[in-house]
Structures are given as structure tokens and as C-alpha cells.
Amino acid sequence: MLITEPQATARAAQATQIAPKSIHHFINGQYVPGERWFDKRSPLNNALVARVAEAGREQVDAAVRAARAALKGPWGGLSVAQRVDLLYAVADGINRRFDDFLAAEVEDTGKPMSLARHVDIPRGAANFKVFADMIKNVPTEFFEMATPDGQGAINYSMRRPVGVVGVICPWNLPLLLMTWKVGPALACGNTVVVKPSEETPQTAALLGEVMNAAGVPPGVYNVVHGFGPDSAGEFLTTHRGVNAITFTGETRTGAAIMKAAADGARPVSLEMGGKNAAIVFADCDFEAAIEGTLRSCFANCGQVCLGTERVYVERPIFERFVAALKHGAEHMQLGPPEDPATGMGPLISQEHRGKVLSYYQKAAALGATVITGGGVPDMSAELQDGAWVQPTIWTGLGDESAIAREEIFGPCALVMPFDREDEVIRRVNDNAYGLATAIWTTNLSRAHRVAAAIEVGIAWVNSWFLRDLRTPFGGAKQSGIGREGGVHSLEFYTELKNVCIKL
Ligand code: NAD
């Protein structure tokens, strides 16, 4: 069994009142207990919510062998249409158990239920449907060619699965980001071994039940839990039975995974950190820019890879913009997930809170003007042991400060004035990261110019977090290697083979 308590009743706010459950690995269609166990604590109040299995090398090896066997077994023998039907059944299965996924995700992350209900869980299901639809419509290449004997030859290309894909996931959007990789991997005919974040093991584990109910053959979808170095993450990425590795997480971790993948020259897809900028021109729709910037700074407690931590505001509207951001930040309601008024939950863990608070202290020590926040909020007695921090806005520091250069991954932003378009482009680009930007202007030509000049994988104009899943997703510079999404996922999850036939 996956859990010892009925999932449907596991409301996050009651985490302290129910017995901790046990989260098992999912290997070859079966739930398997751990060789060792670790504790998963609630971000809301630090209560113990689950004991999680930790995989050693042998369990990771069992998962990889199961995935390899499934490639050759019933999964490999399915037609595209049959695979598509199964992926649709998985998506329907997630939707059927929507409340279970919602409860699990909220319990692991502490995020507002409204957010998980509208973003995390629906996208988890959509990721299977989108890539099922995509694989039905994959174009193929065909070339006729001349040959010396005059008979000619034809060439056509075929896409074949790369094999067993290792999927390493972060904790900020657990189901969404995991299925963003598992959906296309399975659509392309691969099998997977998933290593969810140690902070968010539940929805990946629960998906095993959905896979079984949908009739996905054993071994196609496997989950091993644990940490990174010297644990399940490293054992999976160094396992030579893994043909390709797709990763989302910190840039430093991505570099370690790339090194592991070099052994065997295995391909990697890396979606990594960011230090994203919003660029607000004086001619913007002010209200829209404020609303979008507040969301991009504080959604999911600032724990969104695409979130904004640098805000460049054209000088004529700087003071007014800062005042409006302050107003918005101070009206952000922190609270329990099930309260519909809650706009922001806690950070993921005490450890991450320690990191974010160290930046809050660093900003103050560097002489930042703290416009709002900068510390720990007063919470009610039942929440005071959680990983809460205040939404925070600074001014008064420049581009060279650590606050402007390093990813904090918390609900905070440094707001800086600028005077000219070429100046702001240069300053935004003067950063090691290049994931996303949001440009706020009503000048169409300027929008195109700036979007073209900013060194990022994703540029939004007058919006933030609008995502069409058919579009390429990924980061420039140290924010990523490769693009996933739509047909771009095919490049990673398939091997393209050319067949040349002499006529
Ligand atoms: P992380 O890098 O600490 O961990 C991510 C995953 O890697 C976890 O499952 C972890 O256990 C595993 N891991 C750690 N070390 C490993 C190793 N040596 N070998 C194998 N696996 C290892 O990241 P996180 O703290 O979980 O997530 C936050 C980070 O993710 C932020 O930097 C954020 O920007 C980034 N992120 C990026 C995107 C994107 O699409 N670009 C999306 C979400 C999050």
C-alpha cells in the first residue's frame, strides 16, 4: 500500500492530527518499502507528516532494471494509438482522483489550495494529454535522391524512444514539473525512473496507483525516493542502465548531473535556476504591471523558477510603482492552505527558510532600503513553527549586489530605477542566468525590440506565466540546456533514425 491513512482525508491543516503515513517506492508496478527511511515534515508547522522510503543502490538498480525490461516487454510492443489511449487514461485517472492529488500536494508543500487546484493538479493531468496529442501528429521527413544508376533512393526518418529516462525533480511544482517530463517521455515510448524531491514525495508516489488503474504495464513508470548526493539521485544519474537524464532544479545540481551523465556520454536536458527580471516602462498599463509583478514575485511564496527577483522600473514611475508594490505585498495574506483568503503559504522547509532569511539579512547588511518585509511574520500558535517569511521589497542596491545577482527563491524582489532602453537591456543581460523576463510596455515596437534583445529562453510581454504547452520551454545561459514542450520535447525523448532505401 502507498499510504496507511485514507488520502482523501489528509487535509493539510490537519497534518498534526493524523498518524504519519509511509511513502513507498513504486517499482515494477508495486509499492516497495525502503531500505532506510527519512522524515517528511510539514512546511506549515514542522509536524511530521510522513516517513519516506530512501532508496539505496540496489533499489535504484531494481527500478532501472524494471524500466529496461518494460521497454522490451508489453510497452515496447504497443502502437502509438494504444500508448495515446493509456496516456489519456492516466490524465483521466488524475482528474478522477483530483482531491487526493490536491491533498497530497498541499500537504507536502503547504501552498494555498486555490493555487494547487488551479495550477498544479490540472497541469499534471494536462501534461499527459498534450503530449499524447503531440505524438499522434508527429511529422516525418522524406527525401527522394538521385543515384548514379538512375534508379534513385528514398530517405525517411523515424523517431525511436531513447530508452530508460531518469527524471530528477524539484519541490516547487512537484506534480506539474514531474509530469512535464514523464508525459512526453512515455508518449515517445520511453520508460522512466523518477526521483522526486525529498521534500515532495507524495504525488509522484500516488501517480503509481493511477498508472496501475489505467493499465500502464509494470515497469513503465517507477519512482525511487531519497536525496541527491550519495542517495537515490546520484545512484540514478550514475546508473549506466539509464539512457538519458532530464532534470529540473538548481544550476549547481544540474552541473553535477551533467558530470554524471558524461560517463557513458548520455544526453541531458537541464531546466535550472534563474534570476529573472521584470522591465517596467513608464508607458505601461500601470495596474496590469503591478498585478503581474506582484504575482511574479510572490506566487508560490516566490518559489517559481520563472518568478521575478529583479524589477527594473523606468524612473518617471519608480516611486509610484514601489509604493504600489509595497501596498500589494502588505495586503498579501499569509495563512493555511484551505483558507480561500490565503494568498501566500510558507517556504518549503526550515532549511530553505534559513537560506532565504540569510539573504534578508545580507540585504540589510549591504544597506538596502527595506520597503516592506525583511523578516519573519507573526503567525497563529498552530502555524508559528512553519517556514514562514514575509513578502519583501528592497530598493537602494545596485546590479552588482548579491541580492541582484544570486537566486534567492523566496518572496522577495529588488526594485531598481532605469533611464534608457539600451541601459536596461544591458543591465538585465549582465547576469549569469537567462530563464525568463516580463516586459511591461504599451509601445509595440519597443516590446519586440526588448524581447529580442534580452538573453532568456522565455520573454513575456504584458503578462507573466502564460503558458501554451506546445511552445519551447527552457533557459539560456546558466538557466538551462535544451528545450522541452510540444515538438521540442521530441528532440530529447527520441532518437531520430534515417532509413535510406535504394530503389
Ligand atoms: P535541487 O537542485 O536542490 O534539487 C532538485 C532535485 O535534484 C532533487 O530531487 C534533489 O534530490 C536532486 N539532487 C540534488 N543533488 C543531486 C545530485 N548530486 N545528483 C542527482 N540528483 C540530485 O533543486 P530544488 O531546491 O529542489 O529546486 C529549486 C531550484 O529549482 C531553483 O534553483 C529553481 O530555479 C529551479 N527550478 C527550475 C525550473 C526550470 O524550469 N528552469 C523549474 C523549477 C525549479
CSV table of N, CA, C and O in Angstrom, one decimal, residues 4 60 108 145 158 181 188 224 262 268 280 318 337 358 471:
chain,number,residue,atom,x,y,z
A,4,THR,N,-1.0,4.7,4.8
A,4,THR,CA,-1.7,4.0,5.9
A,4,THR,C,-2.9,4.7,6.3
A,4,THR,O,-3.7,4.2,7.0
A,60,VAL,N,17.5,1.3,-6.5
A,60,VAL,CA,17.5,2.1,-7.8
A,60,VAL,C,17.8,1.2,-8.9
A,60,VAL,O,17.2,1.3,-10.0
A,108,ASP,N,2.4,18.3,1.2
A,108,ASP,CA,3.9,18.3,1.0
A,108,ASP,C,4.4,19.8,1.0
A,108,ASP,O,5.5,20.0,1.5
A,145,MET,N,16.2,11.0,-53.6
A,145,MET,CA,17.5,11.4,-54.1
A,145,MET,C,17.9,10.7,-55.4
A,145,MET,O,17.4,9.5,-55.6
A,158,MET,N,12.6,8.1,-38.8
A,158,MET,CA,11.7,7.5,-37.8
A,158,MET,C,12.2,8.0,-36.5
A,158,MET,O,13.4,8.1,-36.2
A,181,LYS,N,7.8,16.1,-17.7
A,181,LYS,CA,8.8,15.2,-18.3
A,181,LYS,C,8.3,13.8,-18.5
A,181,LYS,O,8.6,13.2,-19.5
A,188,CYS,N,6.6,9.2,-26.1
A,188,CYS,CA,7.6,8.9,-27.1
A,188,CYS,C,8.0,7.4,-27.0
A,188,CYS,O,8.9,6.9,-27.7
A,224,VAL,N,11.6,6.2,-7.3
A,224,VAL,CA,12.5,5.9,-6.1
A,224,VAL,C,12.7,7.2,-5.3
A,224,VAL,O,12.9,8.3,-5.9
A,262,ALA,N,28.1,12.5,-18.2
A,262,ALA,CA,29.3,12.4,-19.2
A,262,ALA,C,29.8,10.9,-19.2
A,262,ALA,O,30.3,10.5,-20.2
A,268,VAL,N,21.5,15.0,-21.7
A,268,VAL,CA,20.8,15.6,-20.5
A,268,VAL,C,19.9,16.7,-21.0
A,268,VAL,O,20.2,17.4,-22.0
A,280,VAL,N,9.8,47.4,-16.4
A,280,VAL,CA,8.6,48.1,-16.4
A,280,VAL,C,8.8,49.5,-17.0
A,280,VAL,O,9.5,50.3,-16.4
A,318,PHE,N,9.0,55.3,-11.0
A,318,PHE,CA,9.6,54.5,-10.0
A,318,PHE,C,9.0,54.6,-8.6
A,318,PHE,O,8.6,53.5,-8.0
A,337,PRO,N,-3.5,26.6,3.9
A,337,PRO,CA,-3.9,26.3,2.5
A,337,PRO,C,-5.4,26.4,2.3
A,337,PRO,O,-5.8,26.8,1.2
A,358,SER,N,18.8,34.3,5.2
A,358,SER,CA,20.2,34.8,5.2
A,358,SER,C,20.4,35.9,4.1
A,358,SER,O,21.1,36.8,4.3
A,471,THR,N,4.7,25.3,-26.8
A,471,THR,CA,5.8,26.2,-27.1
A,471,THR,C,7.1,25.7,-26.4
A,471,THR,O,7.0,25.0,-25.4
